[in-house]
Amino acid sequence: MTLATETPPSARSSSEKPRPRPVRKVRWFIIVGLLLALLVGGLVGFNAFRNHMIAQFFANNKPPPITVTVAEAKSEVLPNLLTAVGDLAAVHQVNVTTDVSGRITDILFEAGSEVKSGTPLVKLFDQTEQADLANFRAQAKVAELSLDRAKQLAARQFGPQATVDSAQAAFDQANAGIAKTEALISQKTVRAPFDGVLGVRHVEVGQYLSAGTQIVTLTDLTRVFANFTVTEKDSGTLAVGQAVRVTVDAYPGRVFDGKITTIEPQISTDTRNIRVQATLDNPGRVLRPGMFATTTVVLPDKPAVITVPETAVDYTLYGDSVFLIKDEKGDDGQSKLTAVRTFVRTGDRINGRAVILTGVKPGDRVVAVGQLKLQSGAAVAISTDPPPPQPKTPPRY
């Protein structure tokens, strides 16, 4: 009989490990899910809280108003001016020359000196003419004696009238020779034709001069001409007698007053410009012929226009604009000043003022200084500094 050995049930149960129950796995997933939800919720809440605090910080931390200088738009009558460019010319200017040829024996002037009309400047060799003059004077004396004797004889009827006529002709011929020789001698002395200032000397003693050779320049600087041109469109506004202001680069800030004296009756067919000449005094003789000049013709006044300081206009490719000062109420109910960019149409610019054709009304306040820091709608504070001064009108002489 075979005996089988069997393991008791109590021994099997103690040696084998129990299997995990499914309830424990579910509980574990629930705990992990809760932890993940808490982590995600914390991150989302933190981001929402941070954004809220940032928005609240910027809402309460508004930048302070920008300090600007303000000017008021004015309605005023501006001078109606027509500006052109030209040059200066002397009223009297000449190159002193000789009428006849000859050798210089004496120079009677100093270069750059002032001379009066008729002052001798240069003497040419005239000994030949002086000898001819003495000869003609001797002939005239003999002819005069012969004429007197012939007249006495004819009065007593001792001589014919033909003798008297011949003696008269000889006497007149001798006097004509004297006059001609004296004229030749006077041509050998070159004199100043008018009062003026001499220039640089171009000749030397002993030099032989041909007729027409330049000796020196002579210029009258008491008055000068201002020659300039204007377009055909502007020619209708000009008239003789209108005031003209002239400025030159050599004397910045000085204005010389004159009047239009001549308007060319013909308009150039090449440029369609008309030539105008003004005459002006030259105090101190500071103006010199040939200077480049800027001329301004004073025309009749135009109607009043709106102007602002030239610094208030912002010139850009997109158009000209200004910053208008607006008084608005904020969220707290208090009034505040803001700068609003307004596009305008500008006109002429005169004496530091810009003409505003559209976009601004008289009395509007515009930003004159500080607009480079502004954006449209920015809060501003008005500075106590005055607006920039307008350029002063140059003094007139």
Coordinates of N, CA and C in Angstrom, one line a residue, residues 112-284:
G112 N 43.4 153.7 -55.1 CA 42.5 153.6 -53.9 C 42.1 154.9 -53.3
S113 N 42.5 156.0 -53.9 CA 42.2 157.3 -53.3 C 40.9 157.8 -53.9
E114 N 40.3 158.8 -53.2 CA 39.1 159.5 -53.7 C 39.5 160.7 -54.4
V115 N 38.8 160.9 -55.5 CA 39.1 162.1 -56.4 C 37.8 162.8 -56.7
K116 N 38.0 164.1 -57.1 CA 36.9 164.9 -57.6 C 36.8 164.9 -59.1
S117 N 35.7 165.3 -59.6 CA 35.5 165.4 -61.0 C 36.5 166.4 -61.6
G118 N 37.2 166.0 -62.7 CA 38.2 166.9 -63.3 C 39.6 166.8 -62.7
T119 N 39.8 166.0 -61.7 CA 41.2 165.8 -61.2 C 42.1 165.1 -62.2
P120 N 43.3 165.8 -62.5 CA 44.2 165.1 -63.4 C 44.7 163.8 -62.9
L121 N 44.8 162.8 -63.7 CA 45.2 161.5 -63.3 C 46.5 161.1 -63.9
V122 N 46.6 161.2 -65.2 CA 47.8 160.8 -66.0 C 48.1 161.9 -67.0
K123 N 49.4 162.2 -67.2 CA 49.9 163.1 -68.3 C 50.7 162.3 -69.3
L124 N 50.4 162.6 -70.6 CA 51.2 162.0 -71.7 C 52.1 163.0 -72.3
F125 N 53.1 162.5 -73.0 CA 54.1 163.4 -73.6 C 53.3 164.3 -74.6
D126 N 53.5 165.6 -74.5 CA 52.8 166.6 -75.3 C 53.7 167.7 -75.8
Q127 N 55.0 167.5 -75.8 CA 55.9 168.6 -76.3 C 55.6 169.0 -77.7
T128 N 55.3 168.0 -78.5 CA 55.1 168.3 -80.0 C 53.9 169.2 -80.1
E129 N 52.8 168.9 -79.4 CA 51.6 169.7 -79.4 C 51.8 171.1 -78.8
Q130 N 52.7 171.2 -77.8 CA 53.0 172.5 -77.2 C 53.7 173.4 -78.2
A131 N 54.6 172.8 -79.0 CA 55.3 173.5 -80.0 C 54.4 174.0 -81.1
D132 N 53.5 173.1 -81.5 CA 52.5 173.5 -82.5 C 51.6 174.6 -82.0
L133 N 51.3 174.6 -80.7 CA 50.5 175.7 -80.1 C 51.2 177.0 -80.2
A134 N 52.5 177.0 -79.9 CA 53.3 178.2 -79.9 C 53.3 178.8 -81.4
N135 N 53.4 177.9 -82.3 CA 53.5 178.3 -83.7 C 52.2 178.9 -84.2
F136 N 51.1 178.3 -83.8 CA 49.8 178.8 -84.2 C 49.5 180.2 -83.5
R137 N 49.9 180.3 -82.3 CA 49.7 181.6 -81.6 C 50.5 182.7 -82.3
A138 N 51.7 182.4 -82.7 CA 52.5 183.4 -83.5 C 51.8 183.7 -84.8
Q139 N 51.3 182.7 -85.5 CA 50.6 183.0 -86.7 C 49.4 183.9 -86.5
A140 N 48.7 183.6 -85.4 CA 47.5 184.3 -85.1 C 47.8 185.8 -84.7
K141 N 49.0 186.0 -84.1 CA 49.4 187.4 -83.8 C 49.7 188.2 -85.0
V142 N 50.4 187.5 -85.9 CA 50.8 188.2 -87.2 C 49.5 188.4 -88.0
A143 N 48.6 187.4 -88.1 CA 47.4 187.6 -88.8 C 46.5 188.6 -88.2
E144 N 46.5 188.8 -86.9 CA 45.7 189.9 -86.3 C 46.2 191.3 -86.7
L145 N 47.6 191.4 -86.7 CA 48.2 192.7 -87.1 C 47.8 193.0 -88.6
S146 N 48.0 192.0 -89.4 CA 47.7 192.2 -90.8 C 46.2 192.5 -91.0
L147 N 45.3 192.0 -90.3 CA 43.9 192.2 -90.4 C 43.6 193.7 -89.9
D148 N 44.2 194.1 -88.8 CA 44.0 195.5 -88.4 C 44.5 196.5 -89.4
R149 N 45.6 196.2 -90.0 CA 46.2 197.2 -91.0 C 45.3 197.2 -92.3
A150 N 44.8 196.0 -92.7 CA 44.0 196.0 -93.9 C 42.7 196.7 -93.7
K151 N 42.1 196.6 -92.4 CA 40.9 197.3 -92.1 C 41.1 198.8 -92.1
Q152 N 42.2 199.2 -91.6 CA 42.5 200.7 -91.6 C 42.6 201.2 -93.0
L153 N 43.4 200.5 -93.9 CA 43.5 200.9 -95.3 C 42.2 200.9 -96.0
A154 N 41.4 199.9 -95.7 CA 40.1 199.8 -96.4 C 39.2 200.9 -96.0
A155 N 39.3 201.3 -94.7 CA 38.5 202.4 -94.2 C 38.8 203.7 -94.9
R156 N 40.1 203.9 -95.2 CA 40.5 205.1 -95.9 C 40.4 205.0 -97.4
Q157 N 40.0 203.8 -97.8 CA 39.9 203.5 -99.3 C 41.2 203.5 -100.0
F158 N 42.3 203.1 -99.1 CA 43.6 202.9 -99.7 C 43.9 201.4 -100.1
G159 N 43.0 200.6 -99.7 CA 43.2 199.1 -100.0 C 41.8 198.5 -100.3
P160 N 41.9 197.4 -101.1 CA 40.7 196.7 -101.5 C 40.1 195.8 -100.3
Q161 N 38.8 195.5 -100.5 CA 38.2 194.7 -99.5 C 38.7 193.2 -99.5
A162 N 39.2 192.8 -100.6 CA 39.7 191.5 -100.8 C 40.9 191.2 -99.8
T163 N 41.7 192.3 -99.6 CA 42.8 192.2 -98.7 C 42.3 191.9 -97.3
V164 N 41.2 192.7 -96.9 CA 40.7 192.5 -95.6 C 40.1 191.1 -95.4
D165 N 39.5 190.6 -96.4 CA 38.9 189.2 -96.3 C 40.0 188.1 -96.2
S166 N 41.1 188.3 -97.0 CA 42.2 187.4 -96.9 C 42.9 187.4 -95.5
A167 N 43.0 188.6 -94.9 CA 43.6 188.8 -93.6 C 42.7 188.2 -92.5
Q168 N 41.4 188.3 -92.7 CA 40.4 187.7 -91.8 C 40.5 186.2 -91.8
A169 N 40.6 185.7 -93.0 CA 40.7 184.2 -93.1 C 42.0 183.7 -92.5
A170 N 43.1 184.4 -92.7 CA 44.3 183.9 -92.1 C 44.2 184.0 -90.6
F171 N 43.6 185.0 -90.1 CA 43.5 185.1 -88.6 C 42.6 184.0 -88.0
D172 N 41.5 183.7 -88.7 CA 40.6 182.7 -88.3 C 41.3 181.3 -88.4
Q173 N 42.1 181.1 -89.4 CA 42.7 179.8 -89.6 C 43.8 179.6 -88.4
A174 N 44.4 180.7 -88.1 CA 45.4 180.6 -87.0 C 44.7 180.3 -85.7
N175 N 43.6 180.9 -85.4 CA 42.8 180.6 -84.2 C 42.3 179.2 -84.2
A176 N 41.9 178.7 -85.3 CA 41.4 177.3 -85.4 C 42.5 176.3 -85.1
G177 N 43.7 176.6 -85.6 CA 44.9 175.8 -85.2 C 45.2 175.8 -83.7
I178 N 45.0 177.0 -83.1 CA 45.2 177.1 -81.7 C 44.2 176.2 -80.9
A179 N 42.9 176.3 -81.3 CA 41.9 175.5 -80.7 C 42.1 174.0 -80.8
K180 N 42.5 173.6 -82.0 CA 42.8 172.2 -82.3 C 43.9 171.7 -81.4
T181 N 45.0 172.5 -81.4 CA 46.2 172.1 -80.7 C 45.9 172.0 -79.2
E182 N 45.1 173.0 -78.7 CA 44.8 173.0 -77.2 C 43.9 171.7 -76.9
A183 N 43.0 171.3 -77.9 CA 42.2 170.1 -77.6 C 43.1 168.9 -77.6
L184 N 44.1 168.9 -78.5 CA 45.1 167.7 -78.5 C 45.8 167.7 -77.1
I185 N 46.3 168.9 -76.7 CA 47.0 168.9 -75.4 C 46.1 168.5 -74.3
S186 N 44.9 168.9 -74.3 CA 44.0 168.5 -73.2 C 43.7 166.9 -73.2
Q187 N 43.8 166.3 -74.4 CA 43.6 164.9 -74.4 C 44.8 164.2 -73.9
K188 N 46.0 164.8 -73.8 CA 47.2 164.2 -73.3 C 47.2 164.3 -71.8
T189 N 46.2 164.9 -71.1 CA 46.0 164.9 -69.7 C 44.7 164.2 -69.4
V190 N 44.7 163.0 -68.8 CA 43.6 162.2 -68.5 C 43.0 162.7 -67.1
R191 N 41.7 163.0 -67.1 CA 41.1 163.5 -65.9 C 39.9 162.6 -65.4
A192 N 39.6 162.7 -64.2 CA 38.5 162.0 -63.6 C 37.2 162.5 -64.2
P193 N 36.3 161.7 -64.7 CA 35.0 162.2 -65.3 C 34.0 162.5 -64.2
F194 N 34.1 162.0 -63.0 CA 33.1 162.3 -61.9 C 33.8 162.0 -60.6
D195 N 33.1 162.3 -59.5 CA 33.6 162.0 -58.2 C 33.6 160.5 -57.9
G196 N 34.6 160.0 -57.3 CA 34.6 158.6 -57.0 C 35.8 158.1 -56.4
V197 N 35.9 156.8 -56.3 CA 37.1 156.1 -55.7 C 37.8 155.4 -56.8
L198 N 39.2 155.6 -56.8 CA 40.0 154.9 -57.8 C 40.3 153.5 -57.4
G199 N 40.5 152.6 -58.4 CA 40.9 151.2 -58.1 C 42.4 151.0 -58.2
V200 N 42.7 149.8 -58.7 CA 44.1 149.4 -58.8 C 44.7 150.0 -60.1
R201 N 45.9 150.6 -60.0 CA 46.6 151.2 -61.2 C 47.1 150.1 -62.1
H202 N 46.9 150.3 -63.4 CA 47.3 149.3 -64.4 C 48.5 149.8 -65.3
V203 N 49.0 151.0 -65.1 CA 50.0 151.6 -65.9 C 51.2 152.0 -65.1
E204 N 52.3 152.3 -65.8 CA 53.6 152.8 -65.2 C 54.1 154.0 -66.0
V205 N 54.9 154.8 -65.3 CA 55.6 155.9 -65.9 C 56.5 155.4 -67.0
G206 N 56.4 156.1 -68.2 CA 57.2 155.7 -69.3 C 56.6 154.6 -70.2
Q207 N 55.4 154.1 -69.8 CA 54.7 153.1 -70.6 C 54.0 153.8 -71.8
Y208 N 54.1 153.2 -73.0 CA 53.4 153.8 -74.1 C 52.0 153.2 -74.1
L209 N 51.0 154.1 -74.2 CA 49.6 153.7 -74.2 C 49.0 153.9 -75.5
S210 N 48.2 152.9 -76.0 CA 47.4 153.1 -77.2 C 46.1 153.6 -76.7
A211 N 45.4 154.2 -77.7 CA 44.1 154.8 -77.4 C 43.1 153.7 -76.9
G212 N 42.5 153.9 -75.8 CA 41.5 152.9 -75.2 C 42.1 152.0 -74.2
T213 N 43.4 152.1 -73.9 CA 44.0 151.3 -72.9 C 43.5 151.7 -71.5
Q214 N 43.2 150.7 -70.7 CA 42.7 150.9 -69.3 C 43.8 151.4 -68.4
I215 N 43.5 152.5 -67.7 CA 44.5 153.1 -66.8 C 44.1 152.7 -65.3
V216 N 42.9 152.9 -65.0 CA 42.4 152.6 -63.6 C 40.9 152.7 -63.6
T217 N 40.3 152.0 -62.6 CA 38.8 152.1 -62.5 C 38.4 153.2 -61.6
L218 N 37.3 153.8 -61.9 CA 36.7 154.9 -61.1 C 35.2 154.5 -60.8
T219 N 34.9 154.5 -59.5 CA 33.6 154.1 -59.0 C 33.0 155.1 -58.1
D220 N 31.7 155.4 -58.3 CA 31.0 156.3 -57.4 C 30.2 155.4 -56.5
L221 N 30.5 155.4 -55.2 CA 29.9 154.4 -54.2 C 28.8 155.1 -53.4
T222 N 28.4 156.3 -53.7 CA 27.4 157.0 -52.9 C 26.0 156.3 -53.1
R223 N 25.7 155.8 -54.2 CA 24.5 155.0 -54.5 C 24.8 153.8 -55.4
V224 N 24.0 152.8 -55.2 CA 24.2 151.6 -56.0 C 22.8 151.1 -56.6
F225 N 22.9 150.3 -57.6 CA 21.7 149.7 -58.2 C 21.7 148.2 -57.6
A226 N 20.5 147.8 -57.4 CA 20.2 146.4 -57.1 C 19.4 145.8 -58.2
N227 N 20.0 145.0 -59.0 CA 19.4 144.3 -60.2 C 18.9 142.9 -59.8
F228 N 17.7 142.6 -60.1 CA 17.1 141.3 -59.8 C 16.0 141.0 -60.8
T229 N 15.6 139.7 -60.8 CA 14.6 139.3 -61.7 C 13.5 138.6 -60.9
V230 N 12.3 138.7 -61.5 CA 11.1 138.1 -60.9 C 10.4 137.3 -62.0
T231 N 9.5 136.4 -61.6 CA 8.8 135.6 -62.6 C 7.7 136.4 -63.3
E232 N 7.3 135.9 -64.4 CA 6.2 136.6 -65.1 C 4.9 136.7 -64.3
K233 N 4.7 135.6 -63.4 CA 3.5 135.6 -62.6 C 3.5 136.8 -61.6
D234 N 4.7 137.1 -61.1 CA 4.8 138.2 -60.0 C 5.0 139.5 -60.6
S235 N 5.2 139.6 -61.9 CA 5.5 141.0 -62.5 C 4.3 141.9 -62.4
G236 N 3.0 141.4 -62.3 CA 1.9 142.2 -62.2 C 1.8 142.9 -60.8
T237 N 2.5 142.5 -59.8 CA 2.4 143.1 -58.5 C 3.4 144.2 -58.3
L238 N 4.3 144.4 -59.3 CA 5.4 145.4 -59.1 C 5.0 146.7 -59.7
A239 N 5.6 147.7 -59.1 CA 5.4 149.1 -59.6 C 6.6 149.9 -59.2
V240 N 6.9 150.9 -60.1 CA 8.0 151.8 -59.7 C 7.6 152.6 -58.5
G241 N 8.6 152.7 -57.6 CA 8.4 153.4 -56.3 C 8.1 152.5 -55.1
Q242 N 7.9 151.2 -55.4 CA 7.7 150.3 -54.2 C 9.0 150.2 -53.4
A243 N 8.9 150.0 -52.1 CA 10.0 149.8 -51.2 C 10.7 148.5 -51.4
V244 N 12.0 148.5 -51.3 CA 12.8 147.3 -51.5 C 13.8 147.2 -50.3
R245 N 13.9 146.0 -49.8 CA 14.9 145.8 -48.7 C 16.0 144.8 -49.3
V246 N 17.2 145.2 -49.1 CA 18.4 144.5 -49.7 C 19.3 144.0 -48.5
T247 N 19.6 142.7 -48.6 CA 20.6 142.2 -47.7 C 21.7 141.5 -48.4
V248 N 22.9 141.6 -47.9 CA 24.1 140.9 -48.5 C 24.8 140.0 -47.5
D249 N 25.5 139.0 -48.0 CA 26.2 138.1 -47.1 C 27.3 138.7 -46.3
A250 N 27.9 139.8 -46.9 CA 29.1 140.4 -46.2 C 28.7 141.1 -44.9
Y251 N 27.4 141.5 -44.8 CA 27.0 142.2 -43.6 C 25.6 141.6 -43.1
P252 N 25.7 140.4 -42.5 CA 24.5 139.7 -42.0 C 23.8 140.5 -41.0
G253 N 22.5 140.6 -41.0 CA 21.7 141.3 -40.1 C 21.4 142.7 -40.4
R254 N 22.1 143.2 -41.5 CA 21.8 144.6 -41.9 C 20.9 144.6 -43.1
V255 N 20.0 145.6 -43.1 CA 19.0 145.7 -44.2 C 19.2 147.1 -44.8
F256 N 19.3 147.2 -46.1 CA 19.5 148.5 -46.8 C 18.2 148.7 -47.6
D257 N 17.6 149.9 -47.3 CA 16.3 150.3 -48.0 C 16.5 151.0 -49.3
G258 N 15.7 150.7 -50.2 CA 15.7 151.4 -51.5 C 14.3 151.4 -52.1
K259 N 14.3 151.8 -53.4 CA 13.0 151.9 -54.1 C 13.2 151.4 -55.5
I260 N 12.2 150.8 -56.1 CA 12.2 150.3 -57.5 C 12.2 151.6 -58.4
T261 N 13.2 151.7 -59.2 CA 13.3 152.8 -60.1 C 13.1 152.5 -61.6
T262 N 13.3 151.2 -62.0 CA 13.1 150.8 -63.4 C 12.6 149.4 -63.4
I263 N 11.6 149.2 -64.3 CA 11.1 147.8 -64.6 C 11.2 147.6 -66.1
E264 N 12.0 146.6 -66.4 CA 12.2 146.3 -67.9 C 10.8 146.1 -68.5
P265 N 10.6 146.8 -69.6 CA 9.3 146.7 -70.3 C 9.1 145.3 -71.0
Q266 N 10.2 144.6 -71.3 CA 10.1 143.4 -72.0 C 10.4 142.2 -71.1
I267 N 9.7 141.1 -71.3 CA 9.9 139.8 -70.5 C 10.7 138.9 -71.4
S268 N 11.7 138.3 -70.8 CA 12.7 137.4 -71.5 C 11.9 136.2 -72.0
T269 N 12.1 136.0 -73.3 CA 11.4 134.8 -73.9 C 12.1 133.5 -73.5
D270 N 13.3 133.5 -73.0 CA 14.0 132.3 -72.7 C 13.6 131.9 -71.3
T271 N 13.6 132.8 -70.3 CA 13.3 132.4 -68.9 C 11.9 132.8 -68.4
R272 N 11.2 133.7 -69.2 CA 9.9 134.2 -68.8 C 10.1 135.0 -67.5
N273 N 11.2 135.7 -67.3 CA 11.5 136.5 -66.2 C 11.5 138.0 -66.6
I274 N 11.3 138.9 -65.7 CA 11.4 140.3 -66.0 C 12.5 140.9 -65.1
R275 N 13.2 141.8 -65.7 CA 14.4 142.4 -64.9 C 13.9 143.7 -64.2
V276 N 14.3 143.8 -63.0 CA 13.9 144.9 -62.2 C 15.1 145.6 -61.6
Q277 N 15.1 146.9 -61.5 CA 16.3 147.6 -60.9 C 15.8 148.6 -59.8
A278 N 16.4 148.4 -58.7 CA 16.1 149.3 -57.5 C 17.4 150.2 -57.2
T279 N 17.1 151.4 -56.7 CA 18.2 152.3 -56.4 C 18.2 152.5 -54.9
L280 N 19.4 152.4 -54.3 CA 19.4 152.6 -52.8 C 20.7 153.3 -52.5
D281 N 20.6 154.1 -51.4 CA 21.8 154.8 -50.8 C 22.8 153.8 -50.3
N282 N 24.0 154.2 -50.2 CA 25.1 153.3 -49.7 C 25.8 154.0 -48.5
P283 N 25.2 154.1 -47.4 CA 25.8 154.8 -46.2 C 27.1 154.0 -45.8
G284 N 28.1 154.8 -45.6 CA 29.4 154.2 -45.2 C 30.1 153.6 -46.4

